[in-house]
């Protein structure tokens, strides 16, 4: 149905009439130039009728313009039918490592070698899309940790900001402890049964001011379940002076610390060596932390103020154009009358 947020603004509709009716008229100024032949060339009765009809049309146009502006200011809304919205009441933070090592191209996506962060973005986007009932947030960390997206139901905005994350934005090192500490700060005011942190990294704690195990102890005290994910292949070919050689690109991954963090907080540790394993991990997380619990009815609302505002704009442009044409036609008639009067006065 159609409704107005501020319908009381329509009470201002008679305001122009009240102003013209009760305000004292503005004093008229004497014309700077008098045309002696104008009264002599006075308009006919038909011209008076034309002027009257034009004045009537102008009043209608101005009233329509005023009504359109008021309708736009009253904020018209279209309220749709009730729709079920599934809400879990769960607050889930995603902490994603964007340190320099996440640029290692040891993962495969669509048969092409890509860096770790690209795969994480791809898989996380699917994970986010499957959880419409959760309030999700995003923390990015490198040498420092910062909140990229606070807890929100606007998953489209979260996915967009995740796609825009770039390696090195937060520094080259890895501050796992700071990321957990920041997550505690953002979750500690939420209901205890809904606090979940998913932390994804590919290395060891090499930065920050908080030790990961100390942060994990504080997270356990706040009942924040933490699931840790270690990302990175265990083997890749690297070209060298004497040909290609096999190396372990995940040699710096501190799995023991990540396992301890998960066990301390009541979560689990997962190891993702490729894209398929990472996808499987998020499917498991969907089972460990089911999203849908209860449904609520919401009514979608769409703002319509731009329609009357656009109509008012078009009407004002039409009004201004009509006035310009009227002035040009009047000047043309005046020049014609002036020439006719001069011609008749000549001997």
Tab-separated table of C-alpha atoms in Angstrom:
chain	number	residue	atom	x	y	z
A	1	UNK	CA	0.000	0.000	0.000
A	2	UNK	CA	0.957	3.623	-0.430
A	3	UNK	CA	1.641	5.639	2.701
A	4	UNK	CA	3.320	8.848	3.846
A	5	UNK	CA	5.968	9.106	6.546
A	6	UNK	CA	5.111	12.726	7.373
A	7	UNK	CA	1.512	13.303	6.225
A	8	UNK	CA	1.165	16.382	8.430
A	9	UNK	CA	3.229	18.328	5.877
A	10	UNK	CA	0.159	18.348	3.607
A	11	UNK	CA	-1.412	20.793	6.088
A	12	UNK	CA	0.861	23.389	4.465
A	13	UNK	CA	-1.058	23.095	1.181
A	14	UNK	CA	-3.106	26.327	1.668
A	15	UNK	CA	-0.021	28.304	2.745
A	16	UNK	CA	0.410	30.220	-0.582
A	17	UNK	CA	-3.250	31.265	-0.531
A	18	UNK	CA	-2.986	32.425	3.092
A	19	UNK	CA	0.109	34.473	2.263
A	20	UNK	CA	-1.534	36.205	-0.723
A	21	UNK	CA	-4.790	36.677	1.181
A	22	UNK	CA	-3.557	38.120	4.467
A	23	UNK	CA	-0.077	39.512	3.814
A	24	UNK	CA	0.063	43.173	2.790
A	25	UNK	CA	0.747	43.634	-0.919
A	26	UNK	CA	4.216	44.625	-2.016
A	27	UNK	CA	4.452	48.292	-3.008
A	28	UNK	CA	4.619	48.659	-6.779
A	29	UNK	CA	7.535	50.584	-8.215
A	30	UNK	CA	7.104	53.178	-10.882
A	31	UNK	CA	8.228	52.069	-14.313
A	32	UNK	CA	11.605	53.429	-15.322
A	33	UNK	CA	10.476	53.755	-18.941
A	34	UNK	CA	7.069	54.927	-20.146
A	35	UNK	CA	5.838	54.047	-23.619
A	36	UNK	CA	3.374	56.778	-24.690
A	37	UNK	CA	1.784	54.754	-27.452
A	38	UNK	CA	1.099	51.688	-25.254
A	39	UNK	CA	-2.195	52.971	-23.863
A	40	UNK	CA	-3.154	54.149	-27.355
A	41	UNK	CA	-2.470	50.648	-28.711
A	42	UNK	CA	-4.386	49.075	-25.818
A	43	UNK	CA	-5.421	45.451	-26.043
A	44	UNK	CA	-8.739	44.305	-27.357
A	45	UNK	CA	-11.353	42.257	-25.483
A	46	UNK	CA	-10.064	39.059	-27.065
A	47	UNK	CA	-6.572	39.832	-25.826
A	48	UNK	CA	-7.951	40.343	-22.311
A	49	UNK	CA	-9.541	36.911	-22.473
A	50	UNK	CA	-6.237	35.401	-23.550
A	51	UNK	CA	-4.477	37.070	-20.646
A	52	UNK	CA	-7.164	35.821	-18.244
A	53	UNK	CA	-6.871	32.250	-19.500
A	54	UNK	CA	-3.090	32.433	-19.253
A	55	UNK	CA	-3.339	33.672	-15.675
A	56	UNK	CA	-5.722	30.833	-14.790
A	57	UNK	CA	-3.356	28.246	-16.326
A	58	UNK	CA	-0.405	29.784	-14.465
A	59	UNK	CA	-2.224	29.502	-11.130
A	60	UNK	CA	-3.034	25.846	-11.763
A	61	UNK	CA	0.603	25.153	-12.710
A	62	UNK	CA	1.927	26.819	-9.568
A	63	UNK	CA	-0.535	24.947	-7.354
A	64	UNK	CA	0.471	21.629	-8.939
A	65	UNK	CA	4.127	22.510	-8.407
A	66	UNK	CA	3.518	23.318	-4.732
A	67	UNK	CA	1.524	20.095	-4.235
A	68	UNK	CA	4.294	17.990	-5.823
A	69	UNK	CA	6.937	19.558	-3.556
A	70	UNK	CA	4.816	18.871	-0.465
A	71	UNK	CA	4.197	15.277	-1.499
A	72	UNK	CA	7.923	14.725	-1.967
A	73	UNK	CA	8.697	16.275	1.435
A	74	UNK	CA	6.067	14.040	3.077
A	75	UNK	CA	8.160	11.003	2.023
A	76	UNK	CA	5.748	8.723	0.187
A	77	UNK	CA	6.485	5.028	0.705
A	78	UNK	CA	5.307	1.857	-0.943
A	79	UNK	CA	4.898	-0.823	1.747
A	80	UNK	CA	4.873	-4.319	0.307
A	81	UNK	CA	3.139	-7.445	1.623
A	82	UNK	CA	4.598	-9.210	4.678
A	83	UNK	CA	7.505	-11.520	3.857
A	84	UNK	CA	9.183	-14.063	6.142
A	85	UNK	CA	12.713	-13.146	7.192
A	86	UNK	CA	14.735	-15.892	8.801
A	87	UNK	CA	16.873	-14.678	11.689
A	88	UNK	CA	19.206	-16.778	13.795
A	89	UNK	CA	20.239	-14.158	16.310
A	90	UNK	CA	23.859	-15.224	15.781
A	91	UNK	CA	26.662	-12.664	15.630
A	92	UNK	CA	29.470	-14.017	13.465
A	93	UNK	CA	32.729	-12.179	12.847
A	94	UNK	CA	35.031	-13.057	9.954
A	95	UNK	CA	38.692	-12.204	10.608
A	96	UNK	CA	40.672	-12.415	7.343
A	97	UNK	CA	44.448	-12.195	7.021
A	98	UNK	CA	45.553	-9.726	4.295
A	99	UNK	CA	49.267	-9.733	5.120
A	100	UNK	CA	51.896	-9.945	2.424
A	101	UNK	CA	52.081	-13.752	2.462
A	102	UNK	CA	48.451	-13.973	1.315
A	103	UNK	CA	49.746	-12.962	-2.113
A	104	UNK	CA	51.476	-16.318	-2.581
A	105	UNK	CA	50.114	-17.918	-5.756
A	106	UNK	CA	49.885	-21.520	-4.595
A	107	UNK	CA	46.113	-21.992	-5.057
A	108	UNK	CA	44.099	-22.963	-8.119
A	109	UNK	CA	40.786	-21.425	-9.114
A	110	UNK	CA	39.077	-22.242	-12.425
A	111	UNK	CA	42.209	-24.064	-13.606
A	112	UNK	CA	44.386	-20.985	-13.061
A	113	UNK	CA	47.012	-20.296	-10.414
A	114	UNK	CA	45.849	-17.484	-8.121
A	115	UNK	CA	46.901	-16.022	-4.799
A	116	UNK	CA	45.418	-17.158	-1.514
A	117	UNK	CA	43.347	-14.047	-0.889
A	118	UNK	CA	41.542	-14.402	-4.231
A	119	UNK	CA	40.421	-17.919	-3.303
A	120	UNK	CA	39.364	-16.764	0.171
A	121	UNK	CA	37.223	-14.001	-1.319
A	122	UNK	CA	35.552	-16.443	-3.705
A	123	UNK	CA	34.729	-19.045	-1.066
A	124	UNK	CA	33.740	-16.534	1.592
A	125	UNK	CA	31.273	-14.874	-0.791
A	126	UNK	CA	29.416	-18.193	-1.114
A	127	UNK	CA	29.530	-18.704	2.647
A	128	UNK	CA	28.067	-15.242	3.284
A	129	UNK	CA	25.288	-15.802	0.741
A	130	UNK	CA	24.203	-18.977	2.575
A	131	UNK	CA	23.707	-17.179	5.905
A	132	UNK	CA	20.909	-14.618	5.431
A	133	UNK	CA	19.787	-14.923	9.042
A	134	UNK	CA	23.105	-14.065	10.709
A	135	UNK	CA	24.483	-10.699	11.631
A	136	UNK	CA	27.948	-10.772	10.036
A	137	UNK	CA	31.002	-8.554	10.430
A	138	UNK	CA	34.427	-8.383	8.811
A	139	UNK	CA	37.826	-7.767	10.405
A	140	UNK	CA	40.919	-7.443	8.223
A	141	UNK	CA	44.350	-7.796	9.782
A	142	UNK	CA	48.015	-7.644	8.854
A	143	UNK	CA	50.473	-5.741	11.022
A	144	UNK	CA	47.378	-4.129	12.543
A	145	UNK	CA	43.757	-5.235	12.805
A	146	UNK	CA	40.781	-3.061	11.946
A	147	UNK	CA	37.032	-3.428	11.490
A	148	UNK	CA	36.182	-3.272	7.811
A	149	UNK	CA	32.450	-3.973	8.310
A	150	UNK	CA	30.694	-3.880	11.711
A	151	UNK	CA	28.082	-6.507	12.541
A	152	UNK	CA	25.265	-6.070	10.040
A	153	UNK	CA	22.512	-7.826	8.098
A	154	UNK	CA	23.601	-5.984	4.952
A	155	UNK	CA	25.497	-8.920	3.495
A	156	UNK	CA	25.666	-7.330	0.048
A	157	UNK	CA	27.742	-4.438	1.406
A	158	UNK	CA	29.935	-6.847	3.363
A	159	UNK	CA	30.641	-8.938	0.250
A	160	UNK	CA	31.450	-5.813	-1.739
A	161	UNK	CA	33.931	-4.522	0.853
A	162	UNK	CA	35.513	-7.972	1.102
A	163	UNK	CA	36.076	-7.990	-2.662
A	164	UNK	CA	37.758	-4.582	-2.391
A	165	UNK	CA	40.251	-5.736	0.267
A	166	UNK	CA	43.828	-5.710	-1.007
A	167	UNK	CA	46.964	-7.438	0.209
A	168	UNK	CA	49.153	-5.204	2.354
A	169	UNK	CA	46.462	-2.652	3.274
A	170	UNK	CA	46.999	-3.464	6.955
A	171	UNK	CA	50.752	-4.053	6.720
A	172	UNK	CA	52.969	-6.969	5.730
A	173	UNK	CA	53.125	-8.811	9.077
A	174	UNK	CA	50.454	-10.934	10.794
A	175	UNK	CA	48.854	-9.769	14.061
A	176	UNK	CA	46.693	-12.765	14.992
A	177	UNK	CA	46.450	-11.758	18.658
A	178	UNK	CA	45.276	-8.240	17.811
A	179	UNK	CA	42.611	-9.634	15.467
A	180	UNK	CA	41.221	-11.845	18.231
A	181	UNK	CA	41.380	-8.989	20.730
A	182	UNK	CA	39.466	-6.670	18.400
A	183	UNK	CA	36.875	-9.411	17.848
A	184	UNK	CA	36.385	-9.719	21.611
A	185	UNK	CA	35.773	-5.981	21.833
A	186	UNK	CA	33.106	-6.137	19.106
A	187	UNK	CA	31.361	-9.274	20.432
A	188	UNK	CA	31.470	-8.873	24.201
A	189	UNK	CA	28.267	-6.782	24.297
A	190	UNK	CA	26.323	-9.318	22.228
A	191	UNK	CA	24.307	-12.249	23.724
A	192	UNK	CA	26.677	-14.953	24.958
A	193	UNK	CA	25.084	-17.837	23.049
A	194	UNK	CA	25.584	-16.083	19.677
A	195	UNK	CA	29.266	-15.101	19.708
A	196	UNK	CA	31.259	-16.764	16.926
A	197	UNK	CA	34.629	-15.863	15.373
A	198	UNK	CA	36.065	-17.428	12.214
A	199	UNK	CA	39.756	-16.542	11.883
A	200	UNK	CA	41.600	-17.278	8.646
A	201	UNK	CA	45.354	-16.918	8.263
A	202	UNK	CA	48.294	-18.428	6.410
A	203	UNK	CA	51.147	-17.732	8.803
A	204	UNK	CA	52.319	-17.184	12.357
A	205	UNK	CA	51.892	-14.255	14.701
A	206	UNK	CA	54.636	-11.789	13.664
A	207	UNK	CA	53.108	-8.465	14.701
A	208	UNK	CA	50.720	-6.726	17.048
A	209	UNK	CA	50.789	-6.128	20.783
A	210	UNK	CA	48.695	-9.074	22.022
A	211	UNK	CA	49.874	-12.679	22.171
A	212	UNK	CA	47.461	-15.052	20.375
A	213	UNK	CA	47.156	-17.480	23.300
A	214	UNK	CA	46.460	-14.649	25.754
A	215	UNK	CA	43.776	-13.342	23.398
A	216	UNK	CA	42.336	-16.857	23.111
A	217	UNK	CA	42.050	-17.093	26.910
A	218	UNK	CA	40.145	-13.816	26.993
A	219	UNK	CA	37.888	-15.024	24.180
A	220	UNK	CA	37.130	-18.183	26.166
A	221	UNK	CA	36.171	-16.068	29.189
A	222	UNK	CA	33.744	-14.132	26.967
A	223	UNK	CA	32.269	-17.372	25.521
A	224	UNK	CA	33.417	-16.553	21.992
A	225	UNK	CA	33.772	-19.753	19.991
A	226	UNK	CA	36.693	-19.387	17.612
A	227	UNK	CA	37.171	-21.480	14.504
A	228	UNK	CA	40.665	-21.146	13.044
A	229	UNK	CA	41.527	-21.855	9.420
A	230	UNK	CA	45.050	-22.373	8.134
A	231	UNK	CA	45.300	-21.615	4.404
A	232	UNK	CA	48.038	-22.500	1.936
A	233	UNK	CA	49.322	-25.358	-0.190
A	234	UNK	CA	52.034	-27.669	1.111
A	235	UNK	CA	53.862	-27.945	-2.186
A	236	UNK	CA	54.511	-25.743	-5.186
A	237	UNK	CA	57.065	-25.455	-7.972
A	238	UNK	CA	59.418	-22.480	-7.912
A	239	UNK	CA	61.704	-21.623	-10.824
A	240	UNK	CA	65.370	-21.132	-10.094
A	241	UNK	CA	68.793	-20.859	-11.665
A	242	UNK	CA	69.112	-24.658	-11.933
A	243	UNK	CA	65.494	-25.342	-12.907
A	244	UNK	CA	62.242	-25.740	-11.005
A	245	UNK	CA	62.262	-27.065	-7.444
A	246	UNK	CA	59.525	-28.032	-5.011
A	247	UNK	CA	59.062	-25.956	-1.874
A	248	UNK	CA	56.565	-25.801	0.981
A	249	UNK	CA	54.919	-22.339	0.788
A	250	UNK	CA	53.173	-22.943	4.120
A	251	UNK	CA	56.315	-23.571	6.153
A	252	UNK	CA	55.586	-20.497	8.287
A	253	UNK	CA	52.048	-21.593	9.181
A	254	UNK	CA	51.831	-21.969	12.980
A	255	UNK	CA	49.317	-24.810	13.165
A	256	UNK	CA	49.982	-25.562	16.834
A	257	UNK	CA	48.979	-22.061	17.893
A	258	UNK	CA	45.858	-22.122	15.717
A	259	UNK	CA	44.835	-25.508	17.181
A	260	UNK	CA	45.371	-24.218	20.715
A	261	UNK	CA	43.285	-21.115	20.026
A	262	UNK	CA	40.421	-23.252	18.707
A	263	UNK	CA	40.573	-25.788	21.565
A	264	UNK	CA	40.763	-23.051	24.218
A	265	UNK	CA	37.615	-21.342	22.962
A	266	UNK	CA	35.543	-24.428	22.191
A	267	UNK	CA	35.962	-24.203	18.426
A	268	UNK	CA	37.832	-26.272	15.841
A	269	UNK	CA	40.897	-25.959	13.675
A	270	UNK	CA	40.752	-26.617	9.930
A	271	UNK	CA	43.477	-26.932	7.331
A	272	UNK	CA	42.771	-25.738	3.768
A	273	UNK	CA	45.464	-26.776	1.289
A	274	UNK	CA	43.424	-25.995	-1.802
A	275	UNK	CA	40.183	-24.404	-2.952
A	276	UNK	CA	38.147	-27.596	-2.562
A	277	UNK	CA	39.212	-28.094	1.054
A	278	UNK	CA	38.400	-24.480	1.875
A	279	UNK	CA	34.921	-24.863	0.390
A	280	UNK	CA	34.394	-28.068	2.366
A	281	UNK	CA	35.442	-26.328	5.578
A	282	UNK	CA	32.788	-23.653	5.177
A	283	UNK	CA	30.172	-26.344	4.525
A	284	UNK	CA	31.184	-27.946	7.802
A	285	UNK	CA	30.903	-24.573	9.537
A	286	UNK	CA	27.374	-24.270	8.187
A	287	UNK	CA	26.573	-27.502	10.047
A	288	UNK	CA	28.396	-26.533	13.237
A	289	UNK	CA	26.752	-23.114	13.351
A	290	UNK	CA	23.335	-23.538	11.658
A	291	UNK	CA	21.946	-20.242	10.421
A	292	UNK	CA	18.156	-20.535	10.408
A	293	UNK	CA	16.373	-20.696	13.755
A	294	UNK	CA	13.284	-18.489	13.762
A	295	UNK	CA	11.359	-16.515	11.183
A	296	UNK	CA	9.974	-13.022	11.508
A	297	UNK	CA	7.653	-11.165	9.170
A	298	UNK	CA	8.910	-7.955	7.645
A	299	UNK	CA	7.293	-5.601	5.162
A	300	UNK	CA	9.639	-4.238	2.488
A	301	UNK	CA	9.520	-0.481	2.070
A	302	UNK	CA	10.460	1.478	-1.044
A	303	UNK	CA	10.779	5.268	-1.034
A	304	UNK	CA	8.905	7.118	-3.794
A	305	UNK	CA	9.766	10.755	-3.037
A	306	UNK	CA	11.769	11.046	-6.267
A	307	UNK	CA	8.619	10.708	-8.407
A	308	UNK	CA	6.782	13.837	-7.175
A	309	UNK	CA	10.124	15.641	-6.910
A	310	UNK	CA	10.936	14.795	-10.524
A	311	UNK	CA	7.453	15.919	-11.580
A	312	UNK	CA	7.992	19.218	-9.749
A	313	UNK	CA	11.323	19.682	-11.517
A	314	UNK	CA	9.804	19.046	-14.953
A	315	UNK	CA	6.893	21.329	-14.153
A	316	UNK	CA	9.225	24.128	-13.043
A	317	UNK	CA	11.264	23.732	-16.245
A	318	UNK	CA	8.070	23.897	-18.293
A	319	UNK	CA	6.973	26.977	-16.336
A	320	UNK	CA	10.312	28.731	-16.891
A	321	UNK	CA	10.268	27.881	-20.613
A	322	UNK	CA	6.702	29.162	-20.975
A	323	UNK	CA	7.646	32.423	-19.272
A	324	UNK	CA	10.629	32.890	-21.586
A	325	UNK	CA	8.457	32.278	-24.665
A	326	UNK	CA	5.816	34.683	-23.332
A	327	UNK	CA	8.385	37.433	-22.785
A	328	UNK	CA	9.847	36.936	-26.263
A	329	UNK	CA	6.397	37.063	-27.887
A	330	UNK	CA	5.503	40.192	-25.901
A	331	UNK	CA	8.702	41.918	-26.996
A	332	UNK	CA	7.943	41.004	-30.591
A	333	UNK	CA	4.409	42.435	-30.324
A	334	UNK	CA	5.724	45.593	-28.676
A	335	UNK	CA	8.213	46.160	-31.505
A	336	UNK	CA	5.459	45.650	-34.041
A	337	UNK	CA	3.131	48.121	-32.302
A	338	UNK	CA	5.938	50.627	-31.913
A	339	UNK	CA	6.622	50.519	-35.643
A	340	UNK	CA	2.893	50.836	-36.460
A	341	UNK	CA	2.453	53.844	-34.148
A	342	UNK	CA	5.448	55.652	-35.611
A	343	UNK	CA	4.158	55.009	-39.122
A	344	UNK	CA	0.688	56.458	-38.358
A	345	UNK	CA	2.130	59.640	-36.814
A	346	UNK	CA	4.268	60.373	-39.853
A	347	UNK	CA	2.767	63.046	-42.167
